[in-house]
Amino acid sequence: LAKTTQPISMDSYEGQEVNITCSHNNIATNDYITWYQQFPSQGPRFIIQGYKTKVTNEVASLFIPADRKSSTLSLPRVSLSDTAVYYCLVGEIEGRRALTFGSGTRLQVQP
Amino acid sequence: GAVVSQHPSRVICKSGTSVKIECRSLDFQATTMFWYRQFPKQSLMLMATSNEGSKATYEQGVEKDKFLINHASLTLSTLTVTSAHPEDSSFYICSASSSLAAGEQFFGPGTRLTVL
C-alpha cells in the first residue's frame, strides 16, 4: 500500500478555501486516492475519490496531477463545522481490503 | 445511502469483565467487515478483518483470544473484548463494504470503551 504524507494540522477562517495536499510518491497504477473526514468521537466519513485529473462533488474537489504522486483536497468556503481530521488514503478500489489510515490533517476553522 | 450502526455507543466497565460491541449494516449486506481501534489524537489502526461465515484475520500484535470476532450473518459482526483492562480503553470503529458502491467502505459511529 502506498504511504501517504499530509500536514499534521492546518488553520483557516470561515469562508476561506482550504487546500490540503497529500503526497504519495509510491502510488501504484491501480491505486485510487480517497479522502475521509472524521469528527471527534465519530467514524470516518467518505468525502471524495479519484484516479486522475479533477473530481468534484457537492462538498469538495480533488485535484490530481498527471504524475499522481500527490493530490489536493479542496474545500470551498469552509465553515466552523468543517473542523475535523481529514485523511488521505491510497489503494486499490476493492471493498474487501481494509483501509490504511495515515496520520491525517487536523483542520481547525476559526470564526 | 449505506448505513452502519454500532452498539453500544459508549460503555464503561470494570477491569476483568468482557464487553461485546455489535456492528450492523442496516440496509445492505456486508460479506466483509473491518474492526479498527483509535486512541486519543491518533489515527485508526486496523485490528482485524471479519468475513461472514469464516474466522477473522487479525493484524500483527492483536490477540485473537482477547478480541473475539464473530461474523455470523451478512449484516452483523461482533467484537468481544475479553477480560478488559484499562489499556484496552479506546474508540472502536467498524466498517463494512457494500456491493452498492464498489471500493467505498462505510464506517460505523464508533464505540467508546472505558475500562476502570
Tab-separated table of C-alpha atoms in Angstrom:
chain	number	residue	atom	x	y	z
A	1	LEU	CA	0.000	0.000	0.000
A	2	ALA	CA	1.321	3.426	-0.907
A	3	LYS	CA	2.349	5.522	2.075
A	4	THR	CA	0.874	8.979	2.359
A	5	THR	CA	2.207	12.177	3.886
A	6	GLN	CA	-0.031	15.050	4.945
A	7	PRO	CA	0.459	18.170	7.047
A	8	ILE	CA	-0.323	17.436	10.668
A	9	SER	CA	-2.548	20.458	11.080
A	10	MET	CA	-3.963	23.484	9.302
A	11	ASP	CA	-5.823	26.564	10.408
A	12	SER	CA	-8.334	28.554	8.434
A	13	TYR	CA	-11.150	31.051	8.818
A	14	GLU	CA	-14.758	30.740	7.888
A	15	GLY	CA	-15.471	31.448	4.257
A	16	GLN	CA	-11.973	30.676	3.058
A	17	GLU	CA	-10.989	27.965	0.621
A	18	VAL	CA	-8.832	25.266	2.180
A	19	ASN	CA	-6.461	23.091	0.218
A	20	ILE	CA	-4.939	20.045	1.874
A	21	THR	CA	-2.165	18.342	-0.035
A	22	CYS	CA	-1.204	14.719	0.287
A	23	SER	CA	1.998	13.171	-1.024
A	24	HIS	CA	2.005	9.588	-2.251
A	25	ASN	CA	5.190	9.093	-4.207
A	26	ASN	CA	4.856	5.328	-4.412
A	27	ILE	CA	1.331	5.223	-5.772
A	28	ALA	CA	0.703	2.188	-7.960
A	29	THR	CA	-1.034	2.042	-11.301
A	30	ASN	CA	-4.196	0.502	-9.882
A	31	ASP	CA	-4.385	2.776	-6.843
A	32	TYR	CA	-7.131	5.310	-6.308
A	33	ILE	CA	-6.980	8.283	-3.974
A	34	THR	CA	-9.679	8.617	-1.366
A	35	TRP	CA	-10.297	11.237	1.285
A	36	TYR	CA	-12.196	10.735	4.506
A	37	GLN	CA	-13.356	13.213	7.133
A	38	GLN	CA	-13.581	12.395	10.821
A	39	PHE	CA	-15.195	14.418	13.564
A	40	PRO	CA	-14.283	13.761	17.209
A	41	SER	CA	-15.805	10.566	18.569
A	42	GLN	CA	-17.318	9.628	15.220
A	43	GLY	CA	-16.428	7.185	12.478
A	44	PRO	CA	-14.754	8.468	9.300
A	45	ARG	CA	-16.975	9.713	6.511
A	46	PHE	CA	-16.187	9.346	2.811
A	47	ILE	CA	-15.625	12.684	1.084
A	48	ILE	CA	-14.291	12.084	-2.383
A	49	GLN	CA	-12.354	9.660	-4.525
A	50	GLY	CA	-10.408	9.982	-7.743
A	51	TYR	CA	-7.847	8.429	-10.043
A	52	LYS	CA	-6.509	11.341	-12.097
A	53	THR	CA	-7.140	14.956	-13.081
A	54	LYS	CA	-10.022	16.537	-11.228
A	55	VAL	CA	-13.054	15.225	-9.427
A	56	THR	CA	-15.751	17.416	-7.931
A	57	ASN	CA	-18.784	16.657	-5.844
A	58	GLU	CA	-21.139	18.685	-3.705
A	59	VAL	CA	-18.705	19.048	-0.828
A	60	ALA	CA	-15.182	19.084	-2.253
A	61	SER	CA	-12.869	18.907	-5.217
A	62	LEU	CA	-9.920	16.623	-5.671
A	63	PHE	CA	-7.027	17.653	-7.871
A	64	ILE	CA	-4.575	15.031	-9.051
A	65	PRO	CA	-1.596	15.961	-11.249
A	66	ALA	CA	-0.524	13.840	-14.167
A	67	ASP	CA	2.214	12.017	-12.236
A	68	ARG	CA	-0.305	11.179	-9.462
A	69	LYS	CA	2.397	11.478	-6.822
A	70	SER	CA	0.314	13.938	-4.885
A	71	SER	CA	-3.264	15.096	-4.592
A	72	THR	CA	-5.033	18.117	-3.177
A	73	LEU	CA	-8.352	18.148	-1.419
A	74	SER	CA	-10.061	21.489	-1.861
A	75	LEU	CA	-12.821	22.602	0.471
A	76	PRO	CA	-14.569	25.733	-0.800
A	77	ARG	CA	-15.725	28.329	1.713
A	78	VAL	CA	-15.214	26.349	4.890
A	79	SER	CA	-17.414	26.784	7.915
A	80	LEU	CA	-16.894	26.002	11.577
A	81	SER	CA	-18.499	22.626	11.022
A	82	ASP	CA	-15.661	21.642	8.705
A	83	THR	CA	-13.322	21.454	11.685
A	84	ALA	CA	-12.242	17.832	11.608
A	85	VAL	CA	-9.413	15.467	10.737
A	86	TYR	CA	-9.000	14.716	7.050
A	87	TYR	CA	-7.367	11.505	5.922
A	88	CYS	CA	-5.851	10.794	2.528
A	89	LEU	CA	-5.779	7.124	1.577
A	90	VAL	CA	-4.279	5.445	-1.437
A	91	GLY	CA	-5.047	1.934	-2.598
A	92	GLU	CA	-6.955	-0.263	-4.966
A	93	ILE	CA	-10.709	0.006	-5.025
A	94	GLU	CA	-11.620	-3.288	-3.532
A	95	GLY	CA	-14.197	-3.344	-0.814
A	96	ARG	CA	-12.734	-6.415	0.814
A	97	ARG	CA	-9.443	-4.705	1.554
A	98	ALA	CA	-9.010	-2.829	4.799
A	99	LEU	CA	-8.077	0.810	4.638
A	100	THR	CA	-4.728	2.053	5.884
A	101	PHE	CA	-5.048	5.383	7.601
A	102	GLY	CA	-2.137	7.769	7.874
A	103	SER	CA	-1.837	10.450	10.486
A	104	GLY	CA	-4.365	12.753	8.844
A	105	THR	CA	-4.591	16.542	8.820
A	106	ARG	CA	-6.330	18.283	11.669
A	107	LEU	CA	-8.181	21.280	10.228
A	108	GLN	CA	-9.268	23.990	12.623
A	109	VAL	CA	-11.679	26.563	11.249
A	110	GLN	CA	-11.946	29.770	13.220
A	111	PRO	CA	-14.773	32.324	13.079
B	1	GLY	CA	-27.135	5.501	1.394
B	2	ALA	CA	-25.462	2.621	3.165
B	3	VAL	CA	-25.636	2.861	6.928
B	4	VAL	CA	-23.573	1.075	9.528
B	5	SER	CA	-24.560	1.145	13.172
B	6	GLN	CA	-22.689	0.207	16.308
B	7	HIS	CA	-23.985	-0.683	19.716
B	8	PRO	CA	-23.349	0.440	22.338
B	9	SER	CA	-22.039	3.882	21.522
B	10	ARG	CA	-20.373	4.144	24.892
B	11	VAL	CA	-19.574	1.602	27.573
B	12	ILE	CA	-17.832	1.755	30.911
B	13	CYS	CA	-16.833	-1.466	32.569
B	14	LYS	CA	-14.719	-2.776	35.398
B	15	SER	CA	-11.354	-4.341	34.784
B	16	GLY	CA	-11.624	-8.064	34.147
B	17	THR	CA	-15.061	-8.023	32.592
B	18	SER	CA	-15.918	-8.745	28.973
B	19	VAL	CA	-17.603	-6.312	26.639
B	20	LYS	CA	-19.394	-7.065	23.392
B	21	ILE	CA	-19.678	-4.487	20.631
B	22	GLU	CA	-22.063	-5.003	17.726
B	23	CYS	CA	-21.624	-3.723	14.203
B	24	ARG	CA	-24.590	-3.862	11.847
B	25	SER	CA	-25.038	-2.963	8.216
B	26	LEU	CA	-28.592	-1.653	8.191
B	27	ASP	CA	-29.525	-1.531	4.532
B	28	PHE	CA	-27.004	-3.675	2.754
B	29	GLN	CA	-25.247	-6.980	3.038
B	30	ALA	CA	-21.630	-6.916	4.039
B	31	THR	CA	-19.599	-10.033	3.453
B	32	THR	CA	-16.578	-8.263	4.888
B	33	MET	CA	-16.379	-6.029	7.910
B	34	PHE	CA	-13.358	-4.449	9.492
B	35	TRP	CA	-12.587	-3.516	13.073
B	36	TYR	CA	-10.378	-0.563	13.891
B	37	ARG	CA	-9.136	0.911	17.142
B	38	GLN	CA	-8.330	4.546	17.680
B	39	PHE	CA	-6.539	6.007	20.672
B	40	PRO	CA	-6.892	9.723	21.504
B	41	LYS	CA	-5.255	12.044	18.998
B	42	GLN	CA	-4.144	9.087	16.909
B	43	SER	CA	-5.196	7.568	13.638
B	44	LEU	CA	-7.275	4.468	13.092
B	45	MET	CA	-5.430	1.187	13.392
B	46	LEU	CA	-6.809	-1.942	11.796
B	47	MET	CA	-7.359	-4.749	14.270
B	48	ALA	CA	-8.961	-7.456	12.184
B	49	THR	CA	-10.889	-8.323	9.074
B	50	SER	CA	-14.142	-10.155	9.611
B	51	ASN	CA	-15.579	-12.366	6.920
B	52	GLU	CA	-19.058	-13.802	7.150
B	53	GLY	CA	-19.015	-17.464	7.980
B	54	SER	CA	-15.283	-17.770	8.498
B	55	LYS	CA	-12.639	-16.940	11.040
B	56	ALA	CA	-11.443	-13.397	11.323
B	57	THR	CA	-7.991	-12.368	10.180
B	58	TYR	CA	-6.099	-10.467	12.840
B	59	GLU	CA	-3.378	-7.900	12.353
B	60	GLN	CA	0.020	-8.498	13.846
B	61	GLY	CA	0.078	-7.708	17.522
B	62	VAL	CA	-3.663	-8.098	18.034
B	63	GLU	CA	-4.506	-11.004	20.331
B	64	LYS	CA	-7.236	-13.098	18.787
B	65	ASP	CA	-8.116	-14.686	22.129
B	66	LYS	CA	-8.603	-11.294	23.693
B	67	PHE	CA	-10.522	-9.678	20.875
B	68	LEU	CA	-13.069	-12.248	19.756
B	69	ILE	CA	-14.764	-11.523	16.473
B	70	ASN	CA	-17.861	-13.242	15.206
B	71	HIS	CA	-19.461	-12.542	11.843
B	72	ALA	CA	-22.443	-14.828	11.917
B	73	SER	CA	-24.572	-13.093	9.305
B	74	LEU	CA	-24.228	-10.758	6.359
B	75	THR	CA	-25.378	-7.822	8.444
B	76	LEU	CA	-23.803	-8.383	11.841
B	77	SER	CA	-20.286	-8.645	13.211
B	78	THR	CA	-19.439	-8.580	16.889
B	79	LEU	CA	-16.240	-7.738	18.716
B	80	THR	CA	-15.882	-9.031	22.252
B	81	VAL	CA	-13.134	-7.606	24.394
B	82	THR	CA	-12.461	-10.325	26.925
B	83	SER	CA	-11.058	-9.633	30.393
B	84	ALA	CA	-10.777	-5.968	29.606
B	85	HIS	CA	-8.071	-3.866	31.202
B	86	PRO	CA	-7.591	-0.098	31.368
B	87	GLU	CA	-5.162	-0.205	28.443
B	88	ASP	CA	-7.999	-1.541	26.282
B	89	SER	CA	-9.833	1.729	26.744
B	90	SER	CA	-10.176	3.147	23.266
B	91	PHE	CA	-12.530	4.103	20.468
B	92	TYR	CA	-13.535	1.036	18.466
B	93	ILE	CA	-14.834	1.564	14.949
B	94	CYS	CA	-16.174	-0.925	12.450
B	95	SER	CA	-16.604	-0.563	8.725
B	96	ALA	CA	-18.280	-2.577	6.037
B	97	SER	CA	-18.023	-2.693	2.302
B	98	SER	CA	-21.110	-2.607	0.157
B	99	SER	CA	-21.789	-4.059	-3.236
B	100	LEU	CA	-23.755	-0.866	-3.874
B	101	ALA	CA	-20.598	1.184	-4.138
B	102	ALA	CA	-17.556	-0.845	-5.021
B	103	GLY	CA	-14.470	0.302	-3.175
B	104	GLU	CA	-16.302	2.500	-0.726
B	105	GLN	CA	-16.372	1.492	2.878
B	106	PHE	CA	-18.952	2.742	5.304
B	107	PHE	CA	-17.973	3.335	8.870
B	108	GLY	CA	-19.982	2.927	11.994
B	109	PRO	CA	-20.227	5.759	14.519
B	110	GLY	CA	-17.777	4.071	16.863
B	111	THR	CA	-17.924	2.736	20.406
B	112	ARG	CA	-16.113	4.441	23.245
B	113	LEU	CA	-14.856	1.833	25.708
B	114	THR	CA	-13.630	2.907	29.111
B	115	VAL	CA	-12.233	0.259	31.423
B	116	LEU	CA	-11.909	1.296	35.030
